[in-house]
XYZ file of C-alpha atoms in Angstrom:
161
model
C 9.029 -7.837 119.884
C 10.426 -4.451 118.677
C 12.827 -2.326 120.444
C 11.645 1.457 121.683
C 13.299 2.806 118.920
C 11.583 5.040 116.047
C 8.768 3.615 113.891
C 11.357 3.949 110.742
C 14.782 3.326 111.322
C 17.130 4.751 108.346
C 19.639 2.208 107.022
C 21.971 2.199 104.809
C 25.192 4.530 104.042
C 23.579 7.592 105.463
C 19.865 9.521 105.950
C 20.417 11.305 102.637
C 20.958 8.178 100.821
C 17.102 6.724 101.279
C 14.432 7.165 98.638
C 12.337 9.971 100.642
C 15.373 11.682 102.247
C 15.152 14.926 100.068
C 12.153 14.879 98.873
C 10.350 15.437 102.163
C 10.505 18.705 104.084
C 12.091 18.039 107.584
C 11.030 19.104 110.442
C 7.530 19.954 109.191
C 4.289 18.640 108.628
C 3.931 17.726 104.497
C 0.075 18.978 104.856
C -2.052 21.226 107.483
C -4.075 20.445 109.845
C -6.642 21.425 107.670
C -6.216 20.280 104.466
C -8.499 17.072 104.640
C -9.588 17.644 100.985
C -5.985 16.499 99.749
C -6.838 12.430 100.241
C -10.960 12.424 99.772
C -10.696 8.490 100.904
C -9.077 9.467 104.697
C -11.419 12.684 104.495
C -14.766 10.459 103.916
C -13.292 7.303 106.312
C -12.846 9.682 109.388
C -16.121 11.864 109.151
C -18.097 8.244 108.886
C -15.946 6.094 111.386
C -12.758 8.090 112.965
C -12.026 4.653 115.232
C -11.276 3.043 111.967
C -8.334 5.519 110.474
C -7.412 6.207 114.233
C -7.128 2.253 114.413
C -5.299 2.105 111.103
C -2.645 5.406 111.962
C -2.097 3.636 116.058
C -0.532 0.511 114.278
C 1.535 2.062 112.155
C 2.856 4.212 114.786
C 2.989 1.874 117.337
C 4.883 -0.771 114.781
C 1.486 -3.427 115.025
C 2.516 -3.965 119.172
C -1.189 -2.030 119.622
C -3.511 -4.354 116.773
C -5.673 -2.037 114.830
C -8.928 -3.779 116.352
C -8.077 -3.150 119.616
C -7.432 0.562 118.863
C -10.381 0.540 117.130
C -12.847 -0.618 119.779
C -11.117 1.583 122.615
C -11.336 4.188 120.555
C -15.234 3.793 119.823
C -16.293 3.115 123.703
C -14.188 6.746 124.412
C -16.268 7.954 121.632
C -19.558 7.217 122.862
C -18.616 9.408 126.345
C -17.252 11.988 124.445
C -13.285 11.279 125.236
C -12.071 9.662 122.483
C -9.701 12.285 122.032
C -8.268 11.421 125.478
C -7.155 7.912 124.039
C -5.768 9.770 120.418
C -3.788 12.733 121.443
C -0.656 10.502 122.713
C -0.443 8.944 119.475
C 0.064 11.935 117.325
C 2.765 13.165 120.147
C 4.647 9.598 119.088
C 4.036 10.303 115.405
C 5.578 13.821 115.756
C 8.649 12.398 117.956
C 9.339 9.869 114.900
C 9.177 12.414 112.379
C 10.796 15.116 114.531
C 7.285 17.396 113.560
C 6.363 20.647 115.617
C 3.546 20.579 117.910
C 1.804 22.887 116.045
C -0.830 24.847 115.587
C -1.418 23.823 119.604
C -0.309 21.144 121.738
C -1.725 17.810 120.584
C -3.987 17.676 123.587
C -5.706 20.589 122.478
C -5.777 19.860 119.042
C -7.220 16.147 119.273
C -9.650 18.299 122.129
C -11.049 20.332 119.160
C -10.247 18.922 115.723
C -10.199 15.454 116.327
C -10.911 14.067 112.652
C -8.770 16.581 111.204
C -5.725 15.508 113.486
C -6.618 11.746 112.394
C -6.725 12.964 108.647
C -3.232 14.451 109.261
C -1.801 11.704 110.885
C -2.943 9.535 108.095
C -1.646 12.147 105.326
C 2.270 12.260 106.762
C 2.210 8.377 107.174
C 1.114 7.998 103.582
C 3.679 10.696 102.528
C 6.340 9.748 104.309
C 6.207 6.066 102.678
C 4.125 3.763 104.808
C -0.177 2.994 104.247
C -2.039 3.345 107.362
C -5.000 1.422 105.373
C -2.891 -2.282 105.462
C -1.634 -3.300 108.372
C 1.763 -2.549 109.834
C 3.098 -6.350 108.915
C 1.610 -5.431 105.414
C 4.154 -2.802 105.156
C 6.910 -4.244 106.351
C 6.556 -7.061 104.101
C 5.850 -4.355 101.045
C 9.115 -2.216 102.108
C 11.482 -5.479 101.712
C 10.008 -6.376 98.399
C 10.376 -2.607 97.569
C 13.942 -2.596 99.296
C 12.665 0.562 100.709
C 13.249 1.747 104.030
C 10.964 4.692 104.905
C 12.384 7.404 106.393
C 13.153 9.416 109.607
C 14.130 12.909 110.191
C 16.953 12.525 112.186
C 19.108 9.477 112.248
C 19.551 7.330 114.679
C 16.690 8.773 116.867
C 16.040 6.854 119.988
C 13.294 7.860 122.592
């Protein structure tokens, strides 16, 4: 249904051309790890029920091949053994590969291992500020950056894993 390509794909005359293309710093994360207090919605939805903004960032990312329900529930059973982390740390490694981001301050195994609702809170902060809403669906989005005539961006152009 969708090519292995990057989540955003930059169109248009060039990269610096799109609506986000210089207001976002490249490269680098727009928030820390820690900084869950900047969106107190994402903050309060992953202390309560991580599965659900886990479910909501995997769809994005994944461009709605992995539904958010799905996501969801795997990510709950993993919870319940303790290894839900197991299931989210390869997401945020295909986050950072669409965004070009730095594995920092660890490698996302490690920081999914230890600070798994702040990495979720993260993930959902750079989605939101790099132009797409982890909380409706990735169809949702699509559908909202035609009537917008935005395309979202993407640190380097023409990225292909």
């Amino acid at each position: 249904m969708y090519e292995d390509g990057p989540v955003f794909k930059a169109e248009g005359e060039s990269f610096r051309d799109q609506p986000y293309g210089r207001e976002l710093p490249q490269g680098l994360w727009t928030t820390g790890l820690c900084d869950c207090h900047q969106d107190g919605h994402i903050c309060v939805q992953t202390a309560i029920m991580p599965c659900v903004s886990f479910a909501q960032n995997t769809e994005i990312v994944n461009r709605g091949t992995i539904p958010c329900m799905n996501a969801g529930l795997i990510h709950l059973a993993l919870g319940f053994v303790g290894c839900c982390w197991l299931y989210a740390f390869p997401s945020r490694s295909r986050l950072r590969e669409h965004f070009a981001l730095p594995e920092e301050p660890c490698s996302d195994f490690w920081v999914h291992l230890f600070c798994t609702s702040c990495a979720i809170c993260q993930e959902s902060r750079e989605l939101k500020n790099r132009g797409a809403d982890p909380s409706i669906s990735w169809l949702s989005n699509v559908e909202k950056w035609s009537r917008e005539k935005v395309t979202p961006p993407i640190v380097v152009p023409g990225m292909i894993r």
